[in-house]
Amino acid sequence: MIRFSGVSKRYPNGHDALQSVDCDIAEGEMVVVTGRSGAGKSTLLRLSAGIERATSGSVVVRGQNLSTLRESALAALRRNIGFVFQDHRLLFDRSVAENVALPLRISGATAAEEGRRVRAALDKVGLLARERAMPITLSGGEQQLACIARAIVNRPGLLIADEPTGNLDAESAGAILGIFSAFHQVGVTVILSAHDAMAFGAVGGRRIALDAGRIVPPAP
Amino acid sequence: MKSWLRQHRRSAGDAVARMGAQPAATLAAAAVMALAVLLPLLGSAIVQAARQLSGGIDRDATITLYLAVSATEEIARQVGAQLKSNPAAASVEFLPKAKALEDLKSRDAWRDLLDGLEANPLPDAFAVRLRSRDAGALASLRQEWGKLPGVERVSADSEWVETVSRVARFAERLVWGAALVLGLAVLAVVAQLTRMQVVMRRSEIELSQLIGASPTDVRRPFLWHGFLQGALAGLFAWLAAAAILLVMADEVRALTLSYAAEIAMDFRMLPGFIAVCAGTGALGLGGAALAVTREVRRFGGPG
Ligand SMILES: Nc1ncnc2c1ncn2[C@@H]1O[C@H](COP(=O)(O)OP(=O)(O)OP(=O)(O)O)[C@@H](O)[C@H]1O
Ligand SMILES: [Mg+2]
């Protein structure tokens, strides 16, 4: 489903975030990308989602080489991927439900469909009771849940979450990992990242370890 | 492609909601743009009226000879005979001064003025229709007839008509030029409004791009906003122009009373209502498109 071949990413400031990375992620697989802060986890995830373009090498997602895709085709690809951002990126001037509805707005769903899907997504993450709340009134964990609801509302076949348990207590983190496991169970390809390999000890899935922009053998 | 329609309806609704949320700003911007549009609108109405005037008057070359007020009937008879014998004249009509006075008195505006007079201040006149419309022939006849005994003044109406239509043609170009320049003003106002909106909604735009909004998706609500804001300005401008013409109509009628063709100046002289709104709407759309494309590119976006 996703194939990285000799992928390097250099940011405009000259920093090499990834250096000749090769990896394969199969359809329906669950993968946890680990590495310390600055290792390049977010960069890898953003490249997979077509949010960022590789400097060299090729990223192929669902048979499409992202380096050669036009901007509109890249946007279409992003519409079919659920992405949970490391920094949430909720819009603070609208309610939780409106935030979750944003992907449906972009894809042009009907109002009825929108209402139904937003409630289903919020229900799945256990946030239905806060549907009308403004994001500023949510706790950090609840904001993370709202962000996950937004990522799954379009029922994507590929779900990518960048440190979804970032700074949550063990119990909340466990609940969130449970949600991703459930999606994996029903055939969704799931890619997560964590700086602490131990954090996801409970969940299965393959580990991809990064260190200073290169893939290294995972710690035993 | 129903979702396509839905997205447009939603973007339009979004734009209307945003305009409604800031009614003062929306109306102020529309009023400023309406002022810019008003000028060429009124100009075009005036050109149109001048056209109607010059088209309405008989376009055959005619020369009118006014005799001296003191000229006797005998002199008038002699002049008439001379005119009729001239092969260049197709027809000669005598306009006796008594008749001219009657005509004038039948018009309200003149009656009071004329009733106070003891003697008829008007001269006898002849209207001569010419066979040829040649300007040179006209000029030489005019000169020749001006020297006839008892003739005080000779005027060629068709010359005057020519002048009006020449001025109208020139004024029309002026109006087009003004419309072009002031149209750019509308474009600039909408571009500035759009720029502010884009900056205000930056986080929403960036997020939308991250989760799959195409450049078209990002632009759509701003384009609708620009179009509607421009169309609103066109609406204001048209209504204002129509109101001004309505008020001016009586003045204009009084002004043109003395001519055969009367100008009815009203909103029918304006370019069509729909055309004006569509035109200013298109300008707004253009301004918004320029601004949103430029601004969104400035903050980078994904990829
Ligand atoms: N937009 C950017 N411009 C310049 N450098 C960047 C940019 N984004 C990331 N970097 C650099 O690239 C390297 C990898 O960044 P990345 O965000 O992928 O790390 P990470 O593994 O996700 O770290 P963390 O666990 O802190 O989120 C870092 O050294 C970072 O400073
Ligand atoms: Mg990161």
XYZ file of C-alpha atoms and ligand atoms in Angstrom:
555
model
C 0.000 0.000 0.000
C 2.853 2.376 0.822
C 6.368 1.966 -0.547
C 9.310 4.250 0.271
C 12.304 3.771 -2.069
C 15.484 5.689 -1.243
C 13.477 8.549 0.192
C 15.301 11.596 1.502
C 13.698 14.739 2.834
C 15.616 17.961 3.251
C 13.704 20.903 4.702
C 14.240 24.331 3.164
C 16.555 25.239 6.056
C 18.948 22.504 4.886
C 18.108 20.022 7.621
C 18.025 16.377 6.484
C 15.012 14.898 8.277
C 15.096 11.564 6.386
C 18.001 9.951 4.523
C 17.538 7.163 1.956
C 14.665 5.457 3.710
C 13.335 2.198 2.240
C 10.252 0.578 3.673
C 7.027 -1.161 2.752
C 3.713 -1.049 4.524
C 1.141 -3.593 3.376
C -2.608 -3.160 3.073
C -4.293 -3.845 6.422
C -1.050 -3.735 8.349
C -0.577 -1.926 11.651
C 2.773 -0.195 11.995
C 4.268 1.793 14.855
C 7.051 4.206 13.899
C 9.330 4.825 16.859
C 12.306 7.051 17.500
C 13.405 9.822 19.766
C 12.346 13.402 19.299
C 13.637 14.754 16.014
C 14.269 11.297 14.538
C 11.968 12.036 11.592
C 8.746 10.233 12.588
C 6.418 13.096 11.699
C 8.264 13.618 8.449
C 7.791 9.954 7.481
C 4.094 10.126 8.305
C 3.570 13.395 6.448
C 5.307 12.004 3.358
C 3.028 8.933 3.499
C -0.047 11.156 3.552
C 1.085 13.393 0.696
C 1.233 16.397 3.008
C 4.919 16.782 2.274
C 6.847 15.851 -0.881
C 10.123 13.882 -0.857
C 13.297 15.692 -1.891
C 14.568 12.553 -3.630
C 13.501 8.921 -3.971
C 9.908 7.871 -4.491
C 6.878 7.508 -2.256
C 4.207 5.315 -3.822
C 0.802 5.187 -2.142
C -1.922 2.918 -3.555
C 0.089 2.647 -6.750
C 0.432 6.426 -7.208
C 3.876 8.002 -7.200
C 3.360 11.076 -5.049
C 6.342 12.993 -6.445
C 4.724 13.173 -9.872
C 1.118 13.771 -8.788
C -0.470 17.118 -9.538
C -1.628 19.201 -6.579
C -5.313 18.429 -7.176
C -4.657 14.670 -7.364
C -2.569 14.893 -4.207
C -5.478 16.650 -2.502
C -7.809 13.854 -3.612
C -5.406 11.323 -2.085
C -5.344 13.244 1.197
C -9.144 13.177 1.302
C -8.986 9.387 1.539
C -6.509 9.314 4.390
C -7.386 9.990 8.009
C -4.585 11.962 9.639
C -4.299 12.717 13.347
C -1.924 15.644 13.766
C 0.643 15.771 16.515
C -0.589 19.265 17.385
C -4.344 18.440 17.065
C -5.088 21.365 14.739
C -8.625 21.896 15.915
C -10.320 25.145 14.880
C -11.092 27.006 18.062
C -13.832 29.191 16.609
C -16.230 26.326 16.010
C -17.779 23.459 17.946
C -16.442 19.937 18.231
C -19.094 18.647 15.829
C -18.228 21.329 13.258
C -14.552 20.453 13.536
C -15.301 16.800 12.963
C -17.541 17.680 10.002
C -14.790 19.514 8.115
C -13.614 16.548 5.963
C -17.240 15.902 4.968
C -17.641 19.534 3.999
C -14.637 19.193 1.726
C -15.903 16.016 0.098
C -19.369 17.540 -0.345
C -21.536 15.212 1.724
C -25.245 15.959 2.173
C -26.353 17.603 5.419
C -28.150 14.456 6.538
C -25.144 12.265 5.827
C -22.925 14.761 7.590
C -25.005 14.729 10.769
C -25.136 10.950 10.810
C -21.428 10.419 10.217
C -20.276 13.081 12.680
C -22.354 11.531 15.439
C -21.100 8.044 14.590
C -17.459 9.197 14.680
C -17.918 11.056 17.957
C -19.707 8.040 19.399
C -16.820 5.789 18.430
C -14.293 7.892 20.345
C -16.710 8.427 23.257
C -17.091 12.179 22.754
C -20.731 12.342 21.659
C -21.752 14.117 24.873
C -19.391 17.003 24.046
C -20.596 17.417 20.480
C -21.640 21.067 20.960
C -18.699 22.032 23.159
C -16.038 24.448 21.944
C -12.597 22.812 21.684
C -11.106 25.264 24.181
C -13.300 23.739 26.889
C -11.941 20.227 26.245
C -9.065 18.585 28.100
C -5.912 17.674 26.169
C -7.052 14.051 25.908
C -10.515 15.069 24.718
C -8.995 17.322 22.084
C -6.954 14.336 20.916
C -10.193 12.318 20.700
C -11.904 15.037 18.687
C -8.958 15.019 16.321
C -9.278 11.236 15.937
C -13.011 11.554 15.286
C -12.229 14.037 12.506
C -9.708 11.578 11.010
C -12.157 8.666 10.913
C -15.314 10.518 9.901
C -14.699 9.848 6.190
C -14.120 6.139 6.952
C -10.654 6.132 5.380
C -8.841 2.932 4.460
C -5.602 4.402 5.767
C -5.382 5.961 9.208
C -2.204 7.792 10.227
C -1.765 9.139 13.745
C 1.243 11.182 14.793
C 1.906 10.537 18.491
C -1.774 10.244 19.334
C -0.942 9.464 22.957
C 1.638 12.246 23.190
C 1.229 13.431 26.740
C -1.675 11.460 28.063
C -1.868 9.333 31.190
C -1.588 5.568 30.740
C -5.324 4.969 31.012
C -6.342 7.549 28.389
C -3.513 6.381 26.135
C -4.764 2.812 26.465
C -8.284 3.866 25.456
C -6.990 5.639 22.367
C -4.815 2.703 21.337
C -7.889 0.513 21.719
C -9.653 2.651 19.122
C -6.825 2.198 16.610
C -6.655 -1.539 17.289
C -10.370 -1.765 16.571
C -9.861 -0.087 13.200
C -6.981 -2.396 12.441
C -9.220 -5.367 13.269
C -11.695 -4.385 10.571
C -9.016 -4.118 7.909
C -7.941 -0.460 8.062
C -4.227 0.158 7.525
C -2.969 1.976 10.624
C 0.306 3.866 11.058
C 1.114 5.322 14.458
C 4.166 7.048 15.841
C 5.578 7.244 19.342
C 8.835 8.459 20.803
C 8.642 5.839 23.489
C 8.623 2.311 22.063
C 7.314 1.036 25.365
C 4.215 3.207 25.188
C 2.616 0.867 22.675
C 3.796 -2.301 24.336
C 0.199 -3.401 24.617
C -0.627 -3.063 20.932
C 0.592 -5.442 18.298
C 1.865 -4.396 14.916
C 5.246 -4.076 13.315
C 7.808 -1.567 14.593
C 9.789 0.753 12.315
C 12.555 2.439 14.303
C 14.074 5.724 13.156
C 17.237 7.360 14.368
C 18.446 10.670 12.972
C 16.483 10.200 9.768
C 17.560 6.605 9.057
C 15.817 3.287 9.653
C 17.569 1.232 12.290
C 16.858 -2.249 13.675
C 14.161 -1.966 16.347
C 15.334 -2.218 19.946
C 14.631 -5.733 21.237
C -22.067 15.542 -10.017
C -24.527 16.474 -7.293
C -21.827 16.971 -4.680
C -20.345 19.615 -6.946
C -23.580 21.587 -6.827
C -23.828 21.051 -3.104
C -20.346 22.447 -2.577
C -21.244 25.556 -4.548
C -24.478 26.008 -2.652
C -22.616 25.631 0.601
C -19.852 28.051 -0.415
C -22.448 30.582 -1.527
C -24.321 30.121 1.745
C -21.063 30.493 3.636
C -20.320 33.744 1.782
C -23.798 35.141 2.442
C -23.493 34.221 6.134
C -20.142 35.990 6.360
C -21.487 39.094 4.648
C -24.489 39.025 6.969
C -22.307 38.622 10.032
C -20.593 41.929 9.258
C -23.392 44.011 7.738
C -21.687 47.373 8.266
C -18.460 46.321 6.543
C -20.392 44.628 3.734
C -22.598 47.651 3.067
C -19.739 50.130 3.337
C -17.665 48.221 0.803
C -20.657 47.872 -1.510
C -21.368 51.603 -1.229
C -17.790 52.571 -2.074
C -17.807 50.313 -5.110
C -21.286 51.523 -6.101
C -19.966 55.094 -6.236
C -17.274 53.985 -8.627
C -19.819 52.249 -10.844
C -22.382 55.047 -10.659
C -20.333 57.501 -12.710
C -19.989 55.408 -15.882
C -23.609 54.302 -15.486
C -24.913 57.866 -15.535
C -22.480 58.743 -18.282
C -23.797 55.960 -20.443
C -27.376 57.096 -19.835
C -26.490 60.615 -20.949
C -24.737 59.332 -24.062
C -27.765 57.221 -24.762
C -30.047 60.248 -24.419
C -27.878 62.305 -26.754
C -28.020 59.476 -29.258
C -31.765 59.388 -29.056
C -31.904 63.130 -29.546
C -29.680 63.216 -32.585
C -31.411 60.169 -34.020
C -34.888 61.504 -33.295
C -34.495 64.760 -35.172
C -35.072 64.681 -38.884
C -31.758 63.817 -40.396
C -32.471 65.476 -43.763
C -30.391 68.582 -44.240
C -32.520 71.619 -43.510
C -31.741 75.286 -43.312
C -33.848 77.687 -41.322
C -33.846 81.360 -42.310
C -35.018 83.910 -39.742
C -36.092 87.269 -41.078
C -35.579 90.499 -39.202
C -38.408 91.154 -36.742
C -39.114 94.363 -38.640
C -39.333 92.618 -42.029
C -42.541 93.343 -43.884
C -44.835 90.832 -45.531
C -43.599 92.003 -48.898
C -40.034 91.148 -47.998
C -41.108 87.756 -46.705
C -42.908 87.069 -49.966
C -39.816 87.991 -51.990
C -37.533 85.812 -49.919
C -39.962 82.926 -50.210
C -40.068 83.272 -53.993
C -36.279 83.301 -54.211
C -35.968 80.208 -52.082
C -38.529 78.285 -54.091
C -36.791 79.121 -57.336
C -33.530 77.678 -56.073
C -33.039 74.157 -57.510
C -31.220 73.022 -54.318
C -34.397 73.410 -52.259
C -36.638 70.339 -52.094
C -39.338 72.129 -50.153
C -39.857 75.514 -48.575
C -42.134 76.048 -45.600
C -43.128 79.472 -44.363
C -43.313 79.774 -40.573
C -45.249 82.986 -39.843
C -44.392 84.734 -36.604
C -47.972 84.690 -35.342
C -48.025 80.917 -35.608
C -44.685 80.608 -33.844
C -46.040 82.688 -30.962
C -49.155 80.512 -30.730
C -46.998 77.429 -30.565
C -44.881 78.793 -27.795
C -47.887 79.982 -25.809
C -49.305 76.486 -25.886
C -46.405 75.400 -23.698
C -46.903 76.089 -20.020
C -43.336 77.084 -19.387
C -43.503 79.920 -21.860
C -47.053 81.178 -21.501
C -46.619 83.479 -18.507
C -43.541 84.995 -20.004
C -45.123 85.701 -23.372
C -48.499 86.878 -22.085
C -46.814 89.954 -20.658
C -45.547 91.119 -24.050
C -47.340 93.638 -26.192
C -45.699 93.000 -29.548
C -44.696 89.674 -31.021
C -40.929 89.403 -30.476
C -40.567 86.481 -32.868
C -39.498 86.786 -36.514
C -41.014 85.141 -39.553
C -38.983 82.172 -40.702
C -38.577 79.762 -43.577
C -37.650 76.087 -43.181
C -35.957 74.831 -46.317
C -35.400 71.164 -46.866
C -32.455 70.539 -49.177
C -32.083 67.980 -51.888
C -28.503 67.230 -51.025
C -26.931 66.371 -47.682
C -23.530 67.473 -48.878
C -21.845 69.587 -46.193
C -20.121 71.861 -48.715
C -23.369 72.635 -50.536
C -25.022 73.286 -47.200
C -22.365 75.756 -46.164
C -22.428 77.699 -49.428
C -26.246 77.905 -49.461
C -26.152 79.086 -45.929
C -23.777 81.851 -46.869
C -25.712 82.797 -49.991
C -29.056 82.960 -48.218
C -27.625 84.894 -45.342
C -27.076 87.786 -47.767
C -30.703 87.953 -48.974
C -32.391 91.225 -48.050
C -34.408 90.946 -44.837
C -32.745 87.721 -43.680
C -31.161 88.200 -40.301
C -29.923 84.765 -39.347
C -29.487 81.415 -41.036
C -29.116 78.200 -39.101
C -28.538 74.673 -40.266
C -30.164 72.268 -37.829
C -28.460 69.283 -39.310
C -25.082 70.787 -38.458
C -26.146 70.986 -34.900
C -27.321 67.387 -35.011
C -23.988 66.341 -36.444
C -22.240 68.097 -33.611
C -24.389 66.381 -31.005
C -23.757 62.956 -32.404
C -20.025 63.660 -32.731
C -19.922 64.761 -29.096
C -21.966 61.700 -28.162
C -19.482 59.428 -29.888
C -16.624 61.082 -28.068
C -18.472 61.000 -24.745
C -19.143 57.332 -25.257
C -15.431 56.656 -25.482
C -14.897 58.700 -22.363
C -17.551 56.660 -20.557
C -15.902 53.431 -21.634
C -12.546 54.687 -20.413
C -14.018 55.711 -17.082
C -15.789 52.361 -16.780
C -12.487 50.604 -17.327
C -10.616 52.612 -14.717
C -13.420 52.496 -12.160
C -13.944 48.790 -12.838
C -10.363 48.315 -11.720
C -11.308 50.133 -8.518
C -14.025 47.554 -7.860
C -11.487 44.815 -8.504
C -9.046 46.378 -6.066
C -11.617 46.857 -3.310
C -12.767 43.242 -3.499
C -9.174 42.017 -3.666
C -8.376 43.891 -0.466
C -11.508 42.576 1.291
C -10.629 39.050 0.221
C -7.052 39.414 1.356
C -8.225 40.332 4.857
C -10.653 37.409 4.929
C -8.007 34.942 3.851
C -5.599 36.159 6.518
C -8.355 35.915 9.135
C -9.200 32.357 8.113
C -5.648 31.199 7.676
C -5.724 28.299 10.150
C -8.931 26.953 8.637
C -7.471 27.150 5.132
C -4.234 25.458 6.130
C -6.056 22.667 7.915
C -8.432 22.171 4.995
C -5.484 21.809 2.656
C -3.880 19.254 4.953
C -6.978 17.084 4.986
C -7.549 17.197 1.254
C -9.093 20.466 0.126
C -7.900 21.148 -3.415
C -6.881 24.657 -4.468
C -10.332 24.943 -6.059
C -12.045 23.953 -2.810
C -10.067 26.595 -0.939
C -10.883 29.330 -3.440
C -14.579 28.570 -3.882
C -16.090 30.377 -0.867
C -13.896 33.429 -1.459
C -14.887 33.569 -5.111
C -18.538 33.470 -4.138
C -17.936 36.192 -1.592
C -16.213 38.385 -4.180
C -18.936 37.779 -6.739
C -21.768 38.544 -4.333
C -20.026 41.605 -2.913
C -19.472 42.928 -6.445
C -23.033 42.142 -7.524
C -24.356 43.930 -4.442
C -22.367 47.010 -5.442
C -23.842 46.776 -8.948
C -27.327 46.579 -7.458
C -26.738 49.704 -5.348
C -25.209 51.579 -8.258
C -28.046 50.720 -10.614
C -30.741 51.703 -8.126
C -28.938 54.956 -7.345
C -28.552 55.743 -11.051
C -32.227 55.002 -11.684
C -33.219 57.258 -8.782
C -30.993 60.082 -10.028
C -32.422 59.819 -13.538
C -35.924 59.879 -12.114
C -35.193 63.120 -10.286
C -33.390 64.562 -13.298
C -36.108 63.595 -15.769
C -38.158 66.786 -15.291
C -35.131 69.036 -15.566
C -34.059 67.351 -18.740
C -37.523 67.596 -20.217
C -37.631 71.334 -19.537
C -34.207 71.676 -21.140
C -35.240 69.945 -24.331
C -38.658 71.570 -24.598
C -37.724 73.759 -27.498
C -36.711 70.940 -29.805
C -38.869 68.749 -31.891
C -37.662 65.596 -30.199
C -38.280 65.320 -26.524
C -35.852 63.268 -24.450
C -37.433 60.997 -21.915
C -34.638 60.327 -19.499
C -35.256 57.438 -17.200
C -33.891 54.107 -16.089
C -34.567 52.594 -19.491
C -31.493 54.455 -20.674
C -29.301 52.508 -18.254
C -27.584 49.301 -19.248
C -29.730 46.364 -18.091
C -30.011 45.720 -14.382
C -28.913 42.091 -14.671
C -26.017 43.041 -16.949
C -24.727 45.630 -14.476
C -24.916 43.268 -11.501
C -23.324 40.451 -13.491
C -20.582 42.817 -14.643
C -19.685 44.093 -11.191
C -20.078 40.551 -9.873
C -17.551 39.361 -12.425
C -15.171 42.141 -11.381
C -15.587 41.079 -7.744
C -14.940 37.493 -8.727
C -11.763 38.543 -10.525
C -10.532 40.568 -7.564
C -11.228 37.713 -5.162
C -9.524 35.182 -7.432
C -6.391 37.319 -7.666
C -6.229 37.900 -3.925
C -6.996 34.386 -2.718
C -4.565 32.776 -5.135
C -1.804 35.159 -4.173
C -2.413 34.996 -0.409
C -2.767 31.243 -0.187
C 0.432 30.808 -2.178
C 2.150 33.153 0.257
C 1.521 30.881 3.200
C 2.838 27.888 1.400
C 0.381 25.080 1.858
C 1.313 21.410 1.885
C 3.657 19.815 -0.605
N 9.191 22.359 8.611
C 10.437 22.074 9.013
N 11.446 22.884 8.666
C 12.691 22.621 9.052
N 13.061 21.563 9.779
C 12.099 20.724 10.157
C 10.751 20.929 9.808
N 10.008 19.932 10.323
C 10.881 19.131 10.982
N 12.123 19.602 10.890
C 13.323 18.980 11.430
O 13.407 17.682 10.920
C 13.778 16.778 11.934
C 12.767 15.682 12.032
O 11.542 16.280 12.407
P 10.249 15.425 12.750
O 9.155 16.385 13.073
O 10.013 14.484 11.636
O 10.691 14.662 14.027
P 9.848 13.737 14.999
O 10.534 12.422 15.008
O 8.443 13.766 14.640
O 10.052 14.455 16.399
P 9.008 14.604 17.614
O 9.004 13.303 18.344
O 9.599 15.692 18.442
O 7.709 14.956 17.033
C 13.896 17.577 13.198
O 15.272 17.802 13.462
C 13.205 18.865 12.919
O 13.866 19.925 13.547
Mg 6.742 14.464 15.440
